[in-house]
mmCIF file of C-alpha atoms in Angstrom:
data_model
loop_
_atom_site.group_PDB
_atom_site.id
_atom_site.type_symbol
_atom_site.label_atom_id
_atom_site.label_comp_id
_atom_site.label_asym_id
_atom_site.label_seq_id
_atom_site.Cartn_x
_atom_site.Cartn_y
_atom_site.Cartn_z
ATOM 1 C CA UNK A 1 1.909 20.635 13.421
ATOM 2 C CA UNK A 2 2.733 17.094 11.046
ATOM 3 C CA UNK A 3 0.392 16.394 8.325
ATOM 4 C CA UNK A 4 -0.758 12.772 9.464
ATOM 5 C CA UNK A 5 -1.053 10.893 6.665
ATOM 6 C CA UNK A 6 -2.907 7.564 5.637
ATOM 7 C CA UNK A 7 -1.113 5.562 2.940
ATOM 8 C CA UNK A 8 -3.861 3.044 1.236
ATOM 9 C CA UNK A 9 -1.862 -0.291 -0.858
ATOM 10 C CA UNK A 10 1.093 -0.070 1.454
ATOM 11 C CA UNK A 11 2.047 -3.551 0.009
ATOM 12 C CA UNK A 12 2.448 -2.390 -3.356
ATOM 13 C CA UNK A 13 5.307 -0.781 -5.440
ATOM 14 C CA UNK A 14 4.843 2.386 -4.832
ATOM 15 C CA UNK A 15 3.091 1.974 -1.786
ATOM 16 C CA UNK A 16 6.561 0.268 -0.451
ATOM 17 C CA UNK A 17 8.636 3.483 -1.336
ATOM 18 C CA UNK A 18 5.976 5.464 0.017
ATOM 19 C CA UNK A 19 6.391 3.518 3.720
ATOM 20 C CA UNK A 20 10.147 3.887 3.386
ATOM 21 C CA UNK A 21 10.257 7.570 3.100
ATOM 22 C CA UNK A 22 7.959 7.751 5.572
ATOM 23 C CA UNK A 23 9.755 6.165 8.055
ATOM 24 C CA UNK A 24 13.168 7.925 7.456
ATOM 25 C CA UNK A 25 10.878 11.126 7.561
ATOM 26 C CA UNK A 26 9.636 10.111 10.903
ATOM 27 C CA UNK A 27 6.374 11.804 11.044
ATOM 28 C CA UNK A 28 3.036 10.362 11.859
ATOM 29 C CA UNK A 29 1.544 7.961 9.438
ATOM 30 C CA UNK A 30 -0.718 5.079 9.353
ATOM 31 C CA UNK A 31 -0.308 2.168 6.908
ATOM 32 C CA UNK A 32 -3.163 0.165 5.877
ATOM 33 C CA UNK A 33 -3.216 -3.243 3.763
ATOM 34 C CA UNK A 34 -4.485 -6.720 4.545
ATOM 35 C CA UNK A 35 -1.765 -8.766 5.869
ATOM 36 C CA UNK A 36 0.073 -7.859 8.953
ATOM 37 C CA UNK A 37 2.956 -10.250 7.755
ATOM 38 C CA UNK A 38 3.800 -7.391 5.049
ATOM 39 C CA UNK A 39 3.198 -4.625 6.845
ATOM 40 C CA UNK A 40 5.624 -5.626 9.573
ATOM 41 C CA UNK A 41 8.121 -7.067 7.880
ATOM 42 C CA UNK A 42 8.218 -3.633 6.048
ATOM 43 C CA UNK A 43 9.971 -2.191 9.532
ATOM 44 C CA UNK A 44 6.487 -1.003 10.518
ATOM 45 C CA UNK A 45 5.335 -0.681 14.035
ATOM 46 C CA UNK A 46 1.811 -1.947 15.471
ATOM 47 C CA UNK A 47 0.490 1.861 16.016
ATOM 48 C CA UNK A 48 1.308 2.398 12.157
ATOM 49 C CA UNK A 49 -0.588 0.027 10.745
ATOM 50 C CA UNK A 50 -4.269 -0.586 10.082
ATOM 51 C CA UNK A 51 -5.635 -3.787 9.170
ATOM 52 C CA UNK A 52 -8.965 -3.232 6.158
ATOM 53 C CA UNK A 53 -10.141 -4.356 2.949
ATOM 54 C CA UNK A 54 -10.601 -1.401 0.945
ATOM 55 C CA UNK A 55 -13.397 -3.138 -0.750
ATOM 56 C CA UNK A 56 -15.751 -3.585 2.350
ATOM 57 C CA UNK A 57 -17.112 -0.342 4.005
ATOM 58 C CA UNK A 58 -17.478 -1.985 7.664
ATOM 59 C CA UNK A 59 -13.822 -2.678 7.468
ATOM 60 C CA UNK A 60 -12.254 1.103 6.585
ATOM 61 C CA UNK A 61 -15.223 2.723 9.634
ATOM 62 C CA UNK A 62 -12.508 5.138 11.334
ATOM 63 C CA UNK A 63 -9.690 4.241 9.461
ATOM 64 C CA UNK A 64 -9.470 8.439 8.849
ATOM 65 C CA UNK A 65 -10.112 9.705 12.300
ATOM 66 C CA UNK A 66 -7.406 12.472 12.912
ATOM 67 C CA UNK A 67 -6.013 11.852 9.550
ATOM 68 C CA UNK A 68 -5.346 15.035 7.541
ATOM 69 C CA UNK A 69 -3.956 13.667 3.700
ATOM 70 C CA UNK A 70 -5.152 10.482 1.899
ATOM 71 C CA UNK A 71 -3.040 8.356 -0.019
ATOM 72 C CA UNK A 72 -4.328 5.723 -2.100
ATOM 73 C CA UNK A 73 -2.408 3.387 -4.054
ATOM 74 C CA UNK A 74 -5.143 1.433 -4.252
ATOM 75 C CA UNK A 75 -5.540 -1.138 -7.882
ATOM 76 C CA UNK A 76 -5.155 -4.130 -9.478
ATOM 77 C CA UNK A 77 -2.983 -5.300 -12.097
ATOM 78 C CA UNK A 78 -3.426 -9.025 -11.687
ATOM 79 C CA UNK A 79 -6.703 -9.799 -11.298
ATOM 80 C CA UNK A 80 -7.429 -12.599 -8.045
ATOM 81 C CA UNK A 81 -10.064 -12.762 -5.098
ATOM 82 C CA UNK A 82 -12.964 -13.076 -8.078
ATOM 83 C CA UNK A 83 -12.281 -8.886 -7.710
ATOM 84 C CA UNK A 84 -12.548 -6.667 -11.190
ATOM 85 C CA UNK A 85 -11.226 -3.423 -11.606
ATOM 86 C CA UNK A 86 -14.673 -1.529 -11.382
ATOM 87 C CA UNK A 87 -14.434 -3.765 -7.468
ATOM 88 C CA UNK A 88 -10.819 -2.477 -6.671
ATOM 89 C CA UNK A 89 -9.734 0.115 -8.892
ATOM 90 C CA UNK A 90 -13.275 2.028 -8.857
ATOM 91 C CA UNK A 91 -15.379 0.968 -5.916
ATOM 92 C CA UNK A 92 -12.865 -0.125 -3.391
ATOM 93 C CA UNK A 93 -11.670 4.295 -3.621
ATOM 94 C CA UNK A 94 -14.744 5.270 -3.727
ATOM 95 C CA UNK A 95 -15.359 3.127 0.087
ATOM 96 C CA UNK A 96 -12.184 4.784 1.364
ATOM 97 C CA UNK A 97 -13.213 8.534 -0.011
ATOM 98 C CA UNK A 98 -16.499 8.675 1.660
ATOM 99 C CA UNK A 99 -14.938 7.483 4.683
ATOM 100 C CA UNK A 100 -11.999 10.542 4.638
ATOM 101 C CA UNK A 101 -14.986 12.814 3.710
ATOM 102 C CA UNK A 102 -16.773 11.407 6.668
ATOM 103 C CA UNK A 103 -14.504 12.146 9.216
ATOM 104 C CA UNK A 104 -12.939 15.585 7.761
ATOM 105 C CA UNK A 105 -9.702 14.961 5.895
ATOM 106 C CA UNK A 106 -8.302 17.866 4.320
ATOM 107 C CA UNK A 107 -6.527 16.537 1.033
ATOM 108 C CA UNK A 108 -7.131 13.057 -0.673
ATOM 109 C CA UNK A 109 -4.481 11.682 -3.127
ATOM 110 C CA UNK A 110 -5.247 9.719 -5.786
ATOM 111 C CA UNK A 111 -2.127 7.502 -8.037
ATOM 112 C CA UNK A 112 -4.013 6.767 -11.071
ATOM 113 C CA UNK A 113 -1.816 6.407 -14.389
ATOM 114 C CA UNK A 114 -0.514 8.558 -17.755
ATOM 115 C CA UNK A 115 -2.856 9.777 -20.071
ATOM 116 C CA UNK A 116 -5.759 7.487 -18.313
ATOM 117 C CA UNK A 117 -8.562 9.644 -19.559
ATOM 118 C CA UNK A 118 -7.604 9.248 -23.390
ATOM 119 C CA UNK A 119 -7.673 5.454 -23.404
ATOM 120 C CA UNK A 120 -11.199 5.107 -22.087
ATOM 121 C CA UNK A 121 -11.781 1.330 -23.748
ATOM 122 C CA UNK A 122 -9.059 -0.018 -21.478
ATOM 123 C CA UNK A 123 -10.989 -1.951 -18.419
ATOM 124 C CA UNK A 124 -7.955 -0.769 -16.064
ATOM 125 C CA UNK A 125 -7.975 2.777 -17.169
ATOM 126 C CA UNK A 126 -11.810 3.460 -17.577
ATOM 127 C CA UNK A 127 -12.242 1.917 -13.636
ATOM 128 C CA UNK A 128 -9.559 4.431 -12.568
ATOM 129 C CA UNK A 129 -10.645 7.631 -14.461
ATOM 130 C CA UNK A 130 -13.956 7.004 -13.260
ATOM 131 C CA UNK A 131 -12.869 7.009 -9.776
ATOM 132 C CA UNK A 132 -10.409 10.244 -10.288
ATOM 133 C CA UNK A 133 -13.607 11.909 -11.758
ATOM 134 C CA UNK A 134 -15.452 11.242 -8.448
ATOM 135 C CA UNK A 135 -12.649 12.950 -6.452
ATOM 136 C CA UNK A 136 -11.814 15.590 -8.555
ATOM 137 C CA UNK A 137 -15.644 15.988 -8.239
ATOM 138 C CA UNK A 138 -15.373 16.253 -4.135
ATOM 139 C CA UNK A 139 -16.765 19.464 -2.555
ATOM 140 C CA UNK A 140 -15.589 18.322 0.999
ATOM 141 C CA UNK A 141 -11.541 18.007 0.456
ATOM 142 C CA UNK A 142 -9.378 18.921 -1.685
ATOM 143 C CA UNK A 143 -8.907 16.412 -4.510
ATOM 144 C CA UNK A 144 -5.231 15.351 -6.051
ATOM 145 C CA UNK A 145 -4.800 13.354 -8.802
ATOM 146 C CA UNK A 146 -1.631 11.643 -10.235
ATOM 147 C CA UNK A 147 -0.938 10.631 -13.230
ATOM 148 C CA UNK A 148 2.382 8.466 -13.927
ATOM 149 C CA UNK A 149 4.135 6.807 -16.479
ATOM 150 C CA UNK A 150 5.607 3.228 -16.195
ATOM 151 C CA UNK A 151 7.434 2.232 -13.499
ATOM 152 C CA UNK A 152 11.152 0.973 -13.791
ATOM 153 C CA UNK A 153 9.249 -2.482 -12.232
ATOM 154 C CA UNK A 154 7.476 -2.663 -15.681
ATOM 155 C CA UNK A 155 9.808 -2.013 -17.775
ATOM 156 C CA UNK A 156 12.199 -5.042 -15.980
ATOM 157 C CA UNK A 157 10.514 -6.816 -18.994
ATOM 158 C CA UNK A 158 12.999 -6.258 -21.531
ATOM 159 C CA UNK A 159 15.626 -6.798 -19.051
ATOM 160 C CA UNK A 160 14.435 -10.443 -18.736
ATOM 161 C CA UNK A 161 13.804 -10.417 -22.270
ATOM 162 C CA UNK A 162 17.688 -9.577 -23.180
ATOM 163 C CA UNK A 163 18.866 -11.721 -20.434
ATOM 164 C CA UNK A 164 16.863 -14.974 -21.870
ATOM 165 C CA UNK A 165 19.000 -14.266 -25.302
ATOM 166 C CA UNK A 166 16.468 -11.790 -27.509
ATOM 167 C CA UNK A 167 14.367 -9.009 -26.986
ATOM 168 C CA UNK A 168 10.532 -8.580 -29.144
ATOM 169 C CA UNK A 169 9.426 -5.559 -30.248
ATOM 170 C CA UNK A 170 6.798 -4.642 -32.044
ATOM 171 C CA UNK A 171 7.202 -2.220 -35.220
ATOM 172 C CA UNK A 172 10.900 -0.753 -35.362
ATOM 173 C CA UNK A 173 10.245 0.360 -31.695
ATOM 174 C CA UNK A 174 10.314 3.811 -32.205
ATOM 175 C CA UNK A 175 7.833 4.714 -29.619
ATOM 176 C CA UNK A 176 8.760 7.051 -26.764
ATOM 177 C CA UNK A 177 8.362 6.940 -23.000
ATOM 178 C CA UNK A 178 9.871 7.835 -20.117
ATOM 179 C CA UNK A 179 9.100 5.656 -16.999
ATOM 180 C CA UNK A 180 9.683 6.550 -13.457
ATOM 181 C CA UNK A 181 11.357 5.266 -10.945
ATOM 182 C CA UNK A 182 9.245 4.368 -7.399
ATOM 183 C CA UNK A 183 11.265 6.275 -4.515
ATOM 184 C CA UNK A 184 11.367 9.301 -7.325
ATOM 185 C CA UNK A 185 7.570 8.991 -7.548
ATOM 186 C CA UNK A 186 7.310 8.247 -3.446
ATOM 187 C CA UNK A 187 9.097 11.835 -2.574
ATOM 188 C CA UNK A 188 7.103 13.624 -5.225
ATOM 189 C CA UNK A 189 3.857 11.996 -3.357
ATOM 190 C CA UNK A 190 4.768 13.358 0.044
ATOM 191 C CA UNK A 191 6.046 17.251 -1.309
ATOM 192 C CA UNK A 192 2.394 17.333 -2.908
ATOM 193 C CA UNK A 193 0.893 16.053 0.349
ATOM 194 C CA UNK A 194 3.245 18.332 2.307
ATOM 195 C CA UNK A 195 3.805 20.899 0.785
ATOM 196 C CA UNK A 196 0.885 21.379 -1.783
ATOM 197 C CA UNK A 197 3.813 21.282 -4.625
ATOM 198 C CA UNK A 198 6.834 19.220 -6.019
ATOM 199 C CA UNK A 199 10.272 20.108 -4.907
ATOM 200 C CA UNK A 200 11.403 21.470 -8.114
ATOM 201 C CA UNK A 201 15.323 20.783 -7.388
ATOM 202 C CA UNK A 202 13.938 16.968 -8.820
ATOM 203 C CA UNK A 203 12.762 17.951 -12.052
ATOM 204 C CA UNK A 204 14.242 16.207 -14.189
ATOM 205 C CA UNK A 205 16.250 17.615 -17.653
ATOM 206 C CA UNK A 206 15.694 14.347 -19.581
ATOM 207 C CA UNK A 207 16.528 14.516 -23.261
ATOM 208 C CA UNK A 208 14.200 15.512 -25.544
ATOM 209 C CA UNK A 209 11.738 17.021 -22.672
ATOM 210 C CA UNK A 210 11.698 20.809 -22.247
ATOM 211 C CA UNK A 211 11.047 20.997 -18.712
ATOM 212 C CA UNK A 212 9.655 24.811 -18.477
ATOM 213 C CA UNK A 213 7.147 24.059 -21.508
ATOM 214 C CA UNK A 214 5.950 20.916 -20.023
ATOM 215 C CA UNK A 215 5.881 20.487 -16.404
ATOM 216 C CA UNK A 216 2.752 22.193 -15.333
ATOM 217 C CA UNK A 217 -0.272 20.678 -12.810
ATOM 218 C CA UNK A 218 -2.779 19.494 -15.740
ATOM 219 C CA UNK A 219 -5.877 21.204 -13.778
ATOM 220 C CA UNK A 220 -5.191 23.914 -10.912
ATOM 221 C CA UNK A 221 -3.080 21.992 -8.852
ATOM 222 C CA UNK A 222 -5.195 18.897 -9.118
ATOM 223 C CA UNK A 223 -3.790 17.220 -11.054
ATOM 224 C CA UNK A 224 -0.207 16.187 -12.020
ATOM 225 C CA UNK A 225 1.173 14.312 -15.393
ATOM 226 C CA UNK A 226 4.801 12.704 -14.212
ATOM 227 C CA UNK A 227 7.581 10.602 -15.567
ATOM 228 C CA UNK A 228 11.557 10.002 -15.273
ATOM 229 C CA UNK A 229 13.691 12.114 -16.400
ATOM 230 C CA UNK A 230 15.081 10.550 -19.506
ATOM 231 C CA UNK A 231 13.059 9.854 -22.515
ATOM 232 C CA UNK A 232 13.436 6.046 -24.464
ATOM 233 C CA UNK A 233 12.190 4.379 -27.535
ATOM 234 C CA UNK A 234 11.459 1.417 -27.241
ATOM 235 C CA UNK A 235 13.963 -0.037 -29.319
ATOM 236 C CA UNK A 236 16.687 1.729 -26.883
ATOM 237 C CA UNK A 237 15.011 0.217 -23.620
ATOM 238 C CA UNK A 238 15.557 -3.193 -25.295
ATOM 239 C CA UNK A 239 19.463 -2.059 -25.901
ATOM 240 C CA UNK A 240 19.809 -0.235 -22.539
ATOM 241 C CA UNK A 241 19.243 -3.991 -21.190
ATOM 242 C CA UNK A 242 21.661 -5.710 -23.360
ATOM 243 C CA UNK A 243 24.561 -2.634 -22.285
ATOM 244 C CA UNK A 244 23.384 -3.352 -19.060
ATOM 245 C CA UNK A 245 24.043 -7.350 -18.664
ATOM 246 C CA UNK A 246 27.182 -6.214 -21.546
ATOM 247 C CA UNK A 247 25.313 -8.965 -23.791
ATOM 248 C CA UNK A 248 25.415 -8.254 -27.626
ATOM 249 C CA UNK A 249 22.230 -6.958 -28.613
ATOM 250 C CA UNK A 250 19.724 -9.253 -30.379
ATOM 251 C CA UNK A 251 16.245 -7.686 -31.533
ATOM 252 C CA UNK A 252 13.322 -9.253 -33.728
ATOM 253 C CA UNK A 253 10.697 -6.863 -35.036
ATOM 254 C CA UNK A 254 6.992 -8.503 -35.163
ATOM 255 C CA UNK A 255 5.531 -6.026 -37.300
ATOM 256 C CA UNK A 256 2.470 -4.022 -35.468
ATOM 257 C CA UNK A 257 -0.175 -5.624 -37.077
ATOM 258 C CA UNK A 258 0.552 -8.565 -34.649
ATOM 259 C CA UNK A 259 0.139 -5.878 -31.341
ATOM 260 C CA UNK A 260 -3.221 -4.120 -33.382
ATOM 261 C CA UNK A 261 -4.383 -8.253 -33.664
ATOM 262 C CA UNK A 262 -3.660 -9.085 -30.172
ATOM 263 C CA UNK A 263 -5.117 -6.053 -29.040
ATOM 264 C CA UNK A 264 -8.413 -6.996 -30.483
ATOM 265 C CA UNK A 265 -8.507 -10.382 -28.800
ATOM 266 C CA UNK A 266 -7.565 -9.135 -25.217
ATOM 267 C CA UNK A 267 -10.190 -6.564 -25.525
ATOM 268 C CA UNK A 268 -12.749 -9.611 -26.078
ATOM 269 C CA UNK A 269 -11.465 -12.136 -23.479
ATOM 270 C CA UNK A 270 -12.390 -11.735 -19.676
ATOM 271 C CA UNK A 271 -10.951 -9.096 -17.864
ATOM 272 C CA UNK A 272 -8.926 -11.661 -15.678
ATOM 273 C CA UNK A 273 -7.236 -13.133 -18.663
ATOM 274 C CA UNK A 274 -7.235 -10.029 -20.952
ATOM 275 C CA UNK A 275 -7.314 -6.999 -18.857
ATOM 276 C CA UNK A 276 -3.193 -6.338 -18.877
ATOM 277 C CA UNK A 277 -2.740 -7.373 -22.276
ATOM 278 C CA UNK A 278 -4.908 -4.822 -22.980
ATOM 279 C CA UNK A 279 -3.482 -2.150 -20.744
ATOM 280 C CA UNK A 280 0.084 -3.191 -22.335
ATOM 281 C CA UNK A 281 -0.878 -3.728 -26.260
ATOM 282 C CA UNK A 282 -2.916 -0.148 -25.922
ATOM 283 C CA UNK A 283 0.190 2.149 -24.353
ATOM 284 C CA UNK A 284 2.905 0.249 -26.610
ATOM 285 C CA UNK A 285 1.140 1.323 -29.529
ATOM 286 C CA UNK A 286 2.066 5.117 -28.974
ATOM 287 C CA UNK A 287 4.477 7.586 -27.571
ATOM 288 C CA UNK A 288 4.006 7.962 -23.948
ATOM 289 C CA UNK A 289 6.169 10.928 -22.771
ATOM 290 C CA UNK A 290 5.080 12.544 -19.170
ATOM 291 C CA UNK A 291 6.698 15.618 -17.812
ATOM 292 C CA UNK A 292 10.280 14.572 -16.483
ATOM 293 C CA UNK A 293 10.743 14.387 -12.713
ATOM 294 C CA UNK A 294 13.377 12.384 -10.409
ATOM 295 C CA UNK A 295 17.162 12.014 -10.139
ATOM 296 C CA UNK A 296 17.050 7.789 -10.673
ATOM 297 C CA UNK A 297 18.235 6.646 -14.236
ATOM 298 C CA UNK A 298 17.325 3.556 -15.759
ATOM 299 C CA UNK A 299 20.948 1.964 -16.987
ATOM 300 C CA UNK A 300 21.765 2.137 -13.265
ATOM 301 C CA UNK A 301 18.349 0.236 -12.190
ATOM 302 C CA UNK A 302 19.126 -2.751 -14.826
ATOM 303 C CA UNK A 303 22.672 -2.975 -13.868
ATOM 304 C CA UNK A 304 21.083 -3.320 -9.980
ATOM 305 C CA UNK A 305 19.412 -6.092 -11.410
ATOM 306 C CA UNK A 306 22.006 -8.180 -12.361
#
């Protein structure tokens, strides 16, 4: 028998790979978001959607009947709707887990982010551990939590940075990370939901990342730590996009006081105004390097781009 699966945040960037290998995969799913415009123009049809807000109970009541895996993609990065992260990120989960332990799901997925637990001050990161916690907690399913790195869609930042003439980094860009691509993350997703484990023909043999010392599940198979598979500084992200666009490269250094001062401010302003700039000044200030995973490279993504 198919593992049915509900995919919470189909509308979102992951959520969108997630729908397309789904479909090509042709087994039973149900997609749920708020706008049927997006959910149908993403090739869905009418039995695999579900219309809910995630933040409202009422809403998700059966959404999990005859489901068997959770995934939630649920979060915010721009805050709108007069919605925080504790309302989304925390408390919006936390709705759609009771339901799926309600009504008997077997396995609930969670996508939370890299290294969430050791950054604690960040609003974003704090609402999501929090949740993860809860799950991992769960006596009635068996709990999965993610972890990724960037996503190529973040790092399109220095892309429009080099093609608007000059690229800002902070320090001499030295620190490391190694974002990941959303249809790599997407099939990793669906061989944990599927198959309990990652199909290791994917792992990735990035440099610098020694793939038997570091790719392990962080916590008994609960939880998994994942990136692409090739390692940047920042300062080479910023020249990747220049080779990309074949622009000469043009780099100013702000030196890091200026993130360390910024920081401080975001962390003081409302979470609508400050709650990415605190997300971004935090992780830029220090290497970020997940286990390597995927077969998508990031030259290739910023040449797509252009």
């Amino acid at each position: 028998m198919q593992t049915k699966i509900l995919l919470a945040g189909a509308t979102g960037y992951l959520g969108r790979y997630l729908v397309q290998r789904l479909l090509k995969q042709n087994g039973p799913f149900i997609a749920m978001g708020r706008s049927i415009k997006k959910l149908e123009s993403m090739g869905l049809e009418t039995q695999q959607i579900r219309l809910a807000q995630v933040t409202d109970p009422i809403s998700l009541a059966g959404c999990c009947h005859g489901i068997d895996v959770v995934i939630s993609c649920v979060g915010i990065t721009r805050q709108k709707d007069g919605l925080n992260y504790m309302d989304v990120d925390y408390q919006a989960n936390i709705n759609l887990l009771e339901e799926a332990e309600r009504s008997g799901v077997k396995k609930f997925i969670y996508i939370s982010a890299f290294n969430a637990p050791n950054h604690q001050s960040v609003r974003m990161l704090y609402a999501k551990e929090q949740f993860a916690q809860r799950l991992l907690s769960s006596q009635m399913l068996a709990p999965c939590v993610i972890r990724p790195n960037g996503f190529f869609s973040d790092i399109e930042a220095f892309y429009a940075m080099a093609k608007a003439g000059r690229a800002y980094l902070f320090g001499w860009g030295e620190v490391k990370v190694n974002p990941i691509h959303g249809e790599d993350l997407a099939r990793f997703c669906l061989d944990i939901a599927e198959l309990g484990s990652p199909s290791m023909d994917k792992i990735g043999k990035g440099k610098e990342i020694k793939v038997k010392q570091t790719w392990r599940p962080l916590q008994d198979k609960r939880e998994f730590a994942i990136g692409g598979p090739d390692v940047f500084s920042i300062k080479e992200l910023a020249q990747l996009a220049f080779k990309a666009m074949d622009k000469p490269e043009k780099l100013l250094h702000l030196p890091d006081w200026m993130r360390r001062l910024a920081l401080a401010i975001a962390k003081r302003l409302p979470e609508k105004f400050g709650g990415p700039a605190e997300f971004f000044l935090t992780v830029s200030g220090q290497d970020m390097v997940a286990p390597a995973y995927g077969e998508h490279h990031l030259l290739e993504h910023f040449k797509s781009l252009s």
